[in-house]
Amino acid sequence: MKLELQKAKVKNITWGDKTALLADGTLQINKEEFLAAAADTEHFKTLNADLARPGESVRICPVKDAIQPRYKTEGAGQIFPGMLGGVDTVGSGKTFVLEGAAVVTCGRIVGFQEGIVDMSGEGAKYTPFSKTMNAVLVFEPVEGIEPHEYEKACRLAGFRAALYVAEAAWKAGAAVDETKAYELPSFAEAMKAYPELPKVAYIYMLQTQGLLHDTYVYGVDAKKIIPSLIHPNETMDGAIVSGNCVSACDKNSTYVHQNNPVIRSLYERHGKDINFIGVIITNENVTLMDKQRSSSYAVKLASMLGVDGVVISEEGFGNPDADLIMNCRKAEQAGIRTALITDEYAGRDGASQSLADATKEADAVVTAGNANMIVVLPPQEKIIGFTDYTDVIAGGFDGSLRPDGSIEVELQAITGATCELGFNPLSAKTW
């Protein structure tokens, strides 16, 4: 399966009469059409849109999701299969990408685990979305709506808006700056290729801890699946999307799934120092029996592939730490070496136990940072959304929002700050 990403670099963003990528790299968006693409009068009392650029004195809060605008120009299916349109298998052909742009969804809070994006100041250091050109959708729900229905409406509105922007820009003649091809052979061929290199797979843990802690694969709630093989290219076409309200710092936004850096890194090393075999998706369950089933099944698939090692990433913390450690221990006991990617909740002083579970086999671990670290975010001149929830979102506390507009919070409150796929600037070294 081969997929070509046709990347057009976005250097600025503005409203205009026609949605198009201008010759100077400015993404111009027709605001009325953008709002029409996202419109949902059944679930939204109001729907507005705003723009946020890197370096501006702007705060977006509470952030729900971030989505990269993409549009399939050749090949089967369409972006976000199972969410928008059909469920044809994606991951082949050609896909147009607005590199450096994001559609960010924001609005009245769904669950307390939603986040903050500052475009400048101290907070901007910790979120990857302070570096993207953001078209922000701002929602207010109708009265009496159930939280899960509101979350679904916000999620789908973001996908529709992102697809609209990419499709309109492509059809307006956007110039492609770079084409990047991604291709892996069939398993039969892969087993014979690079015999001198270790065979490596990726166990990709998806957040599935319950209502408002959901991830979707081709539109299917991933808590309903058993571990499965997926081609890494499928993720680039939006086959996996976020539908969860876990802590903002380690929530894998849809944008992050589309640009999974673990997959990108494994591709980059393929044929050089590893033989990248493929991706196993698995879930994070809440009962012991379900954890045992999924971990055993995921490791069975890795064993059937005959891999020498696996990279395992998790999403969330606490309860999912048990899944992470169970996957690690069973893989190691099956003779498969493991490397884990997680973040830490080690207390504000960093002195507490970092994970809720541990095993001696977990001897190669990458950290994306300590989510309990305290930061002070300076006031911003412009607020997109609603800051009156700052004291109750995860990472905030009574008094987090100060009278001058500054905010004292844990990193937990900042969107993507400790992303466990490594889509963030934080890590650590052992000296």
Short mmCIF file of C-alpha atoms in Angstrom, two decimals:
data_model
loop_
_atom_site.label_atom_id
_atom_site.label_comp_id
_atom_site.label_asym_id
_atom_site.label_seq_id
_atom_site.Cartn_x
_atom_site.Cartn_y
_atom_site.Cartn_z
CA MET A 1 0.00 0.00 0.00
CA LYS A 2 1.47 3.33 -1.08
CA LEU A 3 0.28 6.78 -0.04
CA GLU A 4 1.63 10.10 -1.27
CA LEU A 5 1.11 13.14 0.94
CA GLN A 6 0.96 16.28 -1.19
CA LYS A 7 1.99 18.97 1.26
CA ALA A 8 1.28 22.66 0.80
CA LYS A 9 2.93 24.88 3.42
CA VAL A 10 0.67 27.37 5.19
CA LYS A 11 2.51 30.49 6.38
CA ASN A 12 -0.42 32.71 7.36
CA ILE A 13 -4.20 32.56 7.71
CA THR A 14 -6.92 35.10 7.02
CA TRP A 15 -10.59 35.47 6.12
CA GLY A 16 -11.45 36.29 2.50
CA ASP A 17 -14.00 36.02 -0.28
CA LYS A 18 -12.76 32.63 -1.49
CA THR A 19 -11.14 29.71 0.29
CA ALA A 20 -7.74 29.24 -1.34
CA LEU A 21 -4.05 28.92 -0.60
CA LEU A 22 -2.51 32.09 -1.99
CA ALA A 23 0.86 32.23 -3.69
CA ASP A 24 2.55 33.67 -0.59
CA GLY A 25 1.42 30.74 1.58
CA THR A 26 -1.56 32.53 3.12
CA LEU A 27 -4.54 30.27 3.72
CA GLN A 28 -7.56 32.41 2.92
CA ILE A 29 -10.89 31.06 4.18
CA ASN A 30 -14.41 32.14 3.32
CA LYS A 31 -15.84 32.46 6.81
CA GLU A 32 -19.48 31.96 5.83
CA GLU A 33 -18.72 28.74 3.96
CA PHE A 34 -16.48 27.54 6.80
CA LEU A 35 -19.30 28.03 9.30
CA ALA A 36 -21.81 26.45 6.94
CA ALA A 37 -19.66 23.34 6.70
CA ALA A 38 -19.65 23.04 10.50
CA ALA A 39 -23.27 24.08 11.06
CA ASP A 40 -25.54 21.95 13.26
CA THR A 41 -28.63 23.81 14.43
CA GLU A 42 -29.95 20.74 16.25
CA HIS A 43 -27.06 20.72 18.74
CA PHE A 44 -25.54 24.24 18.68
CA LYS A 45 -27.25 27.34 20.02
CA THR A 46 -24.48 29.47 18.56
CA LEU A 47 -21.55 28.77 16.26
CA ASN A 48 -18.77 31.24 15.58
CA ALA A 49 -15.26 31.19 14.16
CA ASP A 50 -12.04 33.07 14.79
CA LEU A 51 -8.38 32.90 13.78
CA ALA A 52 -5.27 32.46 15.90
CA ARG A 53 -1.71 32.80 14.61
CA PRO A 54 1.63 31.92 16.24
CA GLY A 55 3.01 34.73 18.36
CA GLU A 56 -0.30 36.54 18.82
CA SER A 57 -1.55 37.39 22.30
CA VAL A 58 -4.43 34.91 22.09
CA ARG A 59 -5.76 32.22 24.43
CA ILE A 60 -8.07 29.43 23.17
CA CYS A 61 -10.05 27.66 25.90
CA PRO A 62 -11.51 25.11 26.47
CA VAL A 63 -10.01 23.25 23.51
CA LYS A 64 -11.68 19.99 22.49
CA ASP A 65 -9.84 18.78 19.38
CA ALA A 66 -7.43 19.87 16.66
CA ILE A 67 -7.68 18.54 13.12
CA GLN A 68 -5.36 18.96 10.15
CA PRO A 69 -7.16 19.84 6.90
CA ARG A 70 -6.63 16.99 4.42
CA TYR A 71 -8.36 15.92 1.21
CA LYS A 72 -7.93 12.77 -0.89
CA THR A 73 -7.09 13.68 -4.46
CA GLU A 74 -6.60 10.10 -5.71
CA GLY A 75 -7.39 6.65 -4.36
CA ALA A 76 -10.17 4.89 -2.52
CA GLY A 77 -12.21 6.43 0.25
CA GLN A 78 -12.13 9.90 1.76
CA ILE A 79 -10.65 11.54 4.82
CA PHE A 80 -12.22 10.46 8.15
CA PRO A 81 -13.85 7.25 6.89
CA GLY A 82 -16.76 6.13 9.01
CA MET A 83 -17.19 9.69 10.26
CA LEU A 84 -17.78 11.52 6.99
CA GLY A 85 -19.01 9.50 4.04
CA GLY A 86 -18.28 5.84 3.50
CA VAL A 87 -16.00 3.28 5.08
CA ASP A 88 -13.78 2.32 2.14
CA THR A 89 -10.27 1.42 3.24
CA VAL A 90 -7.99 4.45 3.02
CA GLY A 91 -4.22 4.81 3.07
CA SER A 92 -3.39 4.57 -0.61
CA GLY A 93 -3.35 6.98 -3.53
CA LYS A 94 -2.73 10.68 -2.90
CA THR A 95 -3.79 13.00 -0.10
CA PHE A 96 -3.52 16.78 -0.08
CA VAL A 97 -2.28 18.25 3.23
CA LEU A 98 -2.38 21.86 4.44
CA GLU A 99 0.87 21.65 6.38
CA GLY A 100 0.99 24.06 9.32
CA ALA A 101 -2.76 24.66 9.50
CA ALA A 102 -5.30 23.32 11.99
CA VAL A 103 -9.01 23.49 12.66
CA VAL A 104 -9.40 23.79 16.44
CA THR A 105 -12.72 23.10 18.15
CA CYS A 106 -13.54 25.06 21.28
CA GLY A 107 -16.62 25.81 23.31
CA ARG A 108 -18.66 25.34 26.41
CA ILE A 109 -17.17 22.49 28.36
CA VAL A 110 -18.14 18.85 27.72
CA GLY A 111 -16.03 17.16 30.40
CA PHE A 112 -13.62 18.66 32.90
CA GLN A 113 -10.62 17.28 31.02
CA GLU A 114 -10.34 19.90 28.29
CA GLY A 115 -7.47 22.23 27.56
CA ILE A 116 -5.80 25.56 26.96
CA VAL A 117 -3.80 26.73 23.94
CA ASP A 118 -1.87 29.98 24.29
CA MET A 119 -0.41 31.36 21.09
CA SER A 120 2.31 33.31 22.89
CA GLY A 121 4.00 33.51 26.29
CA GLU A 122 4.97 30.73 28.66
CA GLY A 123 2.06 28.45 27.73
CA ALA A 124 2.96 28.53 24.04
CA LYS A 125 6.18 26.66 24.83
CA TYR A 126 4.28 23.52 25.78
CA THR A 127 1.57 23.08 23.14
CA PRO A 128 2.26 22.13 19.52
CA PHE A 129 -0.81 24.11 18.47
CA SER A 130 0.80 27.43 19.30
CA LYS A 131 2.84 26.84 16.14
CA THR A 132 -0.03 26.16 13.74
CA MET A 133 -2.23 28.61 11.86
CA ASN A 134 -5.55 27.95 13.56
CA ALA A 135 -9.10 28.36 12.32
CA VAL A 136 -11.10 28.04 15.54
CA LEU A 137 -14.72 26.92 15.80
CA VAL A 138 -16.49 28.16 18.94
CA PHE A 139 -19.63 26.30 20.03
CA GLU A 140 -22.42 26.93 22.52
CA PRO A 141 -24.72 23.94 22.96
CA VAL A 142 -28.49 24.02 23.02
CA GLU A 143 -30.06 23.68 26.45
CA GLY A 144 -30.46 20.21 27.91
CA ILE A 145 -28.15 18.37 25.50
CA GLU A 146 -26.43 15.25 26.83
CA PRO A 147 -22.63 15.66 27.10
CA HIS A 148 -21.88 12.74 24.77
CA GLU A 149 -24.22 14.10 22.11
CA TYR A 150 -22.59 17.52 22.38
CA GLU A 151 -19.12 15.95 22.09
CA LYS A 152 -20.19 14.06 18.97
CA ALA A 153 -21.64 17.20 17.39
CA CYS A 154 -18.42 19.16 18.09
CA ARG A 155 -16.28 16.33 16.76
CA LEU A 156 -18.17 15.97 13.47
CA ALA A 157 -18.36 19.74 12.98
CA GLY A 158 -14.57 19.93 13.23
CA PHE A 159 -14.11 17.14 10.69
CA ARG A 160 -16.54 18.72 8.23
CA ALA A 161 -14.85 22.11 8.52
CA ALA A 162 -11.35 20.66 8.10
CA LEU A 163 -12.37 18.67 5.03
CA TYR A 164 -14.09 21.75 3.56
CA VAL A 165 -10.95 23.89 3.90
CA ALA A 166 -8.64 21.30 2.33
CA GLU A 167 -11.00 20.41 -0.51
CA ALA A 168 -11.71 24.05 -1.35
CA ALA A 169 -8.02 24.98 -1.29
CA TRP A 170 -7.13 22.03 -3.54
CA LYS A 171 -9.89 22.82 -6.04
CA ALA A 172 -8.78 26.46 -6.07
CA GLY A 173 -5.41 25.32 -7.40
CA ALA A 174 -3.20 25.16 -4.31
CA ALA A 175 0.44 24.55 -5.17
CA VAL A 176 2.12 21.49 -3.66
CA ASP A 177 5.47 22.29 -2.03
CA GLU A 178 6.54 18.74 -1.16
CA THR A 179 5.39 15.21 -1.90
CA LYS A 180 6.25 12.49 0.59
CA ALA A 181 5.58 8.83 -0.21
CA TYR A 182 4.89 6.14 2.41
CA GLU A 183 4.88 2.48 1.44
CA LEU A 184 5.33 -0.90 3.09
CA PRO A 185 5.38 -4.26 1.30
CA SER A 186 3.05 -7.17 2.02
CA PHE A 187 3.86 -9.27 5.08
CA ALA A 188 5.15 -12.07 2.86
CA GLU A 189 7.68 -9.70 1.31
CA ALA A 190 8.45 -7.93 4.59
CA MET A 191 9.49 -11.17 6.27
CA LYS A 192 12.20 -11.68 3.64
CA ALA A 193 13.38 -8.09 3.42
CA TYR A 194 16.41 -6.80 5.31
CA PRO A 195 17.34 -10.12 6.96
CA GLU A 196 20.18 -8.43 8.83
CA LEU A 197 17.83 -5.95 10.57
CA PRO A 198 15.52 -6.51 13.57
CA LYS A 199 11.84 -6.71 12.71
CA VAL A 200 9.85 -4.10 14.65
CA ALA A 201 6.12 -3.47 15.04
CA TYR A 202 4.20 -0.73 16.82
CA ILE A 203 1.53 -1.44 19.47
CA TYR A 204 -0.65 1.67 19.33
CA MET A 205 -2.81 1.98 22.48
CA LEU A 206 -6.05 3.93 21.99
CA GLN A 207 -7.99 5.66 24.75
CA THR A 208 -11.23 3.71 25.39
CA GLN A 209 -11.98 4.05 29.10
CA GLY A 210 -15.66 4.80 28.73
CA LEU A 211 -18.12 7.51 27.77
CA LEU A 212 -16.23 10.69 26.74
CA HIS A 213 -13.01 8.64 26.81
CA ASP A 214 -13.37 7.33 23.26
CA THR A 215 -11.32 6.80 20.12
CA TYR A 216 -12.86 5.78 16.81
CA VAL A 217 -11.44 3.53 14.08
CA TYR A 218 -13.34 3.79 10.79
CA GLY A 219 -16.21 5.14 12.87
CA VAL A 220 -16.22 2.19 15.30
CA ASP A 221 -15.80 2.89 19.02
CA ALA A 222 -12.44 1.24 19.72
CA LYS A 223 -13.59 -0.16 23.06
CA LYS A 224 -15.63 -2.61 20.97
CA ILE A 225 -12.68 -4.00 19.05
CA ILE A 226 -10.12 -6.66 19.78
CA PRO A 227 -6.53 -5.74 18.87
CA SER A 228 -6.17 -5.50 15.10
CA LEU A 229 -3.59 -4.96 12.41
CA ILE A 230 -3.78 -1.64 10.59
CA HIS A 231 -1.58 -0.26 7.85
CA PRO A 232 0.29 2.82 9.12
CA ASN A 233 -0.88 4.79 6.08
CA GLU A 234 -4.50 4.48 7.14
CA THR A 235 -3.82 6.72 10.14
CA MET A 236 -2.66 9.49 7.79
CA ASP A 237 -6.07 9.53 6.12
CA GLY A 238 -7.96 9.90 9.39
CA ALA A 239 -8.93 6.28 9.99
CA ILE A 240 -8.28 6.91 13.70
CA VAL A 241 -9.84 10.00 15.30
CA SER A 242 -10.21 11.41 18.78
CA GLY A 243 -13.51 11.45 20.59
CA ASN A 244 -12.23 11.74 24.12
CA CYS A 245 -12.08 14.23 26.93
CA VAL A 246 -9.07 12.85 28.82
CA SER A 247 -6.59 15.27 30.33
CA ALA A 248 -5.59 17.82 27.72
CA CYS A 249 -1.84 17.30 28.14
CA ASP A 250 -1.83 13.70 26.90
CA LYS A 251 -4.96 13.63 24.77
CA ASN A 252 -4.08 12.45 21.26
CA SER A 253 -5.95 15.01 19.20
CA THR A 254 -7.06 13.95 15.74
CA TYR A 255 -4.24 16.10 14.33
CA VAL A 256 -1.77 13.98 16.30
CA HIS A 257 -3.24 10.71 15.02
CA GLN A 258 -2.96 12.09 11.46
CA ASN A 259 0.71 12.96 12.10
CA ASN A 260 1.70 10.17 14.51
CA PRO A 261 5.44 10.77 15.10
CA VAL A 262 6.04 7.17 16.17
CA ILE A 263 4.84 5.95 12.79
CA ARG A 264 6.83 8.66 11.03
CA SER A 265 10.01 7.74 12.92
CA LEU A 266 9.59 4.02 12.25
CA TYR A 267 9.15 4.78 8.55
CA GLU A 268 12.29 6.94 8.58
CA ARG A 269 14.34 4.12 10.12
CA HIS A 270 12.84 1.39 7.93
CA GLY A 271 15.54 -0.31 5.90
CA LYS A 272 18.29 1.52 7.77
CA ASP A 273 18.45 0.06 11.27
CA ILE A 274 15.06 -1.67 11.57
CA ASN A 275 12.58 -3.54 9.40
CA PHE A 276 9.25 -1.84 10.16
CA ILE A 277 6.60 -4.55 9.85
CA GLY A 278 3.36 -2.79 10.76
CA VAL A 279 0.97 -1.44 13.39
CA ILE A 280 -1.19 -3.25 15.95
CA ILE A 281 -3.96 -1.12 17.43
CA THR A 282 -5.31 -2.03 20.85
CA ASN A 283 -7.58 -0.47 23.45
CA GLU A 284 -7.34 0.62 27.08
CA ASN A 285 -10.05 -1.13 29.08
CA VAL A 286 -11.34 -0.63 32.60
CA THR A 287 -11.86 -4.21 33.80
CA LEU A 288 -9.08 -6.68 34.54
CA MET A 289 -10.55 -9.35 32.26
CA ASP A 290 -10.72 -6.93 29.32
CA LYS A 291 -7.16 -5.75 29.95
CA GLN A 292 -5.95 -9.34 30.01
CA ARG A 293 -7.80 -10.19 26.80
CA SER A 294 -6.50 -7.20 24.85
CA SER A 295 -2.91 -7.44 26.05
CA SER A 296 -2.72 -11.17 25.32
CA TYR A 297 -4.26 -10.68 21.88
CA ALA A 298 -1.98 -7.77 20.95
CA VAL A 299 1.12 -9.74 21.93
CA LYS A 300 -0.21 -12.79 20.07
CA LEU A 301 -0.43 -10.71 16.89
CA ALA A 302 3.12 -9.46 17.40
CA SER A 303 4.30 -13.04 17.90
CA MET A 304 2.49 -14.19 14.76
CA LEU A 305 4.30 -11.48 12.83
CA GLY A 306 7.57 -12.82 14.17
CA VAL A 307 8.87 -9.44 15.27
CA ASP A 308 11.94 -8.98 17.42
CA GLY A 309 10.73 -5.81 19.12
CA VAL A 310 7.75 -3.52 19.60
CA VAL A 311 7.31 0.14 20.42
CA ILE A 312 4.31 0.64 22.73
CA SER A 313 2.64 4.00 23.31
CA GLU A 314 -0.24 4.75 25.67
CA GLU A 315 -2.84 7.50 25.93
CA GLY A 316 -3.86 8.87 29.30
CA PHE A 317 -2.57 7.91 32.71
CA GLY A 318 -3.49 5.98 35.83
CA ASN A 319 -5.76 3.16 34.69
CA PRO A 320 -4.10 2.90 31.22
CA ASP A 321 -0.72 2.46 32.92
CA ALA A 322 -1.87 -1.05 33.82
CA ASP A 323 -2.52 -1.82 30.13
CA LEU A 324 0.87 -0.40 29.17
CA ILE A 325 2.72 -2.51 31.71
CA MET A 326 0.68 -5.63 30.91
CA ASN A 327 1.50 -5.24 27.20
CA CYS A 328 5.17 -4.78 28.07
CA ARG A 329 5.46 -7.73 30.43
CA LYS A 330 3.67 -10.18 28.13
CA ALA A 331 5.71 -9.10 25.11
CA GLU A 332 8.99 -9.46 26.98
CA GLN A 333 7.96 -12.87 28.28
CA ALA A 334 7.22 -13.86 24.69
CA GLY A 335 10.77 -12.93 23.73
CA ILE A 336 9.85 -9.60 22.13
CA ARG A 337 11.86 -6.60 23.31
CA THR A 338 9.89 -3.48 24.17
CA ALA A 339 10.33 0.28 24.23
CA LEU A 340 7.57 2.23 26.01
CA ILE A 341 6.38 5.81 25.53
CA THR A 342 4.43 7.41 28.37
CA ASP A 343 4.25 10.57 30.42
CA GLU A 344 4.45 11.00 34.19
CA TYR A 345 2.21 12.15 37.02
CA ALA A 346 5.00 12.40 39.54
CA GLY A 347 3.64 15.20 41.72
CA ARG A 348 4.43 18.87 41.46
CA ASP A 349 7.89 18.27 42.92
CA GLY A 350 8.52 15.29 40.62
CA ALA A 351 9.22 13.02 43.61
CA SER A 352 6.23 10.67 43.46
CA GLN A 353 5.89 7.38 41.59
CA SER A 354 5.53 8.32 37.93
CA LEU A 355 3.21 5.51 36.79
CA ALA A 356 0.38 3.68 38.50
CA ASP A 357 1.95 0.31 37.65
CA ALA A 358 5.44 -1.06 37.05
CA THR A 359 7.34 -4.19 36.08
CA LYS A 360 11.02 -5.11 35.95
CA GLU A 361 10.68 -5.82 32.21
CA ALA A 362 9.99 -2.13 31.55
CA ASP A 363 13.64 -1.21 31.20
CA ALA A 364 13.43 1.00 28.10
CA VAL A 365 11.02 3.87 28.71
CA VAL A 366 10.68 7.29 27.06
CA THR A 367 8.91 10.02 29.02
CA ALA A 368 7.05 12.94 27.51
CA GLY A 369 7.26 14.97 30.72
CA ASN A 370 5.67 15.40 34.15
CA ALA A 371 2.07 16.56 33.80
CA ASN A 372 1.93 17.79 37.40
CA MET A 373 4.53 20.50 36.82
CA ILE A 374 3.15 23.95 37.66
CA VAL A 375 3.32 26.80 35.15
CA VAL A 376 1.96 30.34 35.18
CA LEU A 377 0.41 31.50 31.92
CA PRO A 378 0.52 35.29 31.49
CA PRO A 379 -2.60 37.26 30.52
CA GLN A 380 -3.51 37.31 26.83
CA GLU A 381 -5.07 40.27 25.04
CA LYS A 382 -7.69 38.15 23.28
CA ILE A 383 -9.70 35.18 24.50
CA ILE A 384 -11.30 32.76 22.04
CA GLY A 385 -13.83 30.71 23.96
CA PHE A 386 -14.56 30.83 27.68
CA THR A 387 -12.05 31.05 30.55
CA ASP A 388 -14.63 30.66 33.34
CA TYR A 389 -13.91 26.90 33.34
CA THR A 390 -10.21 27.27 34.11
CA ASP A 391 -10.60 26.44 37.80
CA VAL A 392 -12.34 23.13 37.11
CA ILE A 393 -10.52 21.64 34.11
CA ALA A 394 -8.02 18.90 34.93
CA GLY A 395 -4.80 20.60 36.02
CA GLY A 396 -6.63 23.65 37.29
CA PHE A 397 -7.80 24.36 40.82
CA ASP A 398 -9.73 26.92 42.81
CA GLY A 399 -7.98 30.21 42.14
CA SER A 400 -6.16 29.11 38.98
CA LEU A 401 -7.64 32.03 37.05
CA ARG A 402 -6.22 35.16 38.62
CA PRO A 403 -7.86 38.62 38.61
CA ASP A 404 -5.29 39.93 36.10
CA GLY A 405 -6.14 37.18 33.61
CA SER A 406 -3.06 35.06 34.25
CA ILE A 407 -3.56 31.37 34.99
CA GLU A 408 -1.65 29.08 37.34
CA VAL A 409 -2.10 25.45 36.29
CA GLU A 410 -0.40 22.11 35.99
CA LEU A 411 0.86 21.15 32.53
CA GLN A 412 -2.10 18.75 32.58
CA ALA A 413 -4.31 21.66 31.47
CA ILE A 414 -2.28 22.53 28.36
CA THR A 415 -3.33 20.78 25.16
CA GLY A 416 -0.67 18.32 23.99
CA ALA A 417 1.94 19.32 26.59
CA THR A 418 2.92 15.74 27.48
CA CYS A 419 1.67 13.91 24.39
CA GLU A 420 2.56 10.22 24.70
CA LEU A 421 3.19 9.91 20.99
CA GLY A 422 6.00 12.42 21.35
CA PHE A 423 4.14 15.21 19.55
CA ASN A 424 5.47 17.72 22.09
CA PRO A 425 8.75 19.42 23.05
CA LEU A 426 9.27 17.74 26.44
CA SER A 427 11.30 14.68 27.38
CA ALA A 428 14.11 13.67 29.73
CA LYS A 429 17.54 12.08 29.72
CA THR A 430 19.09 9.60 32.09
CA TRP A 431 22.65 10.66 32.85
#
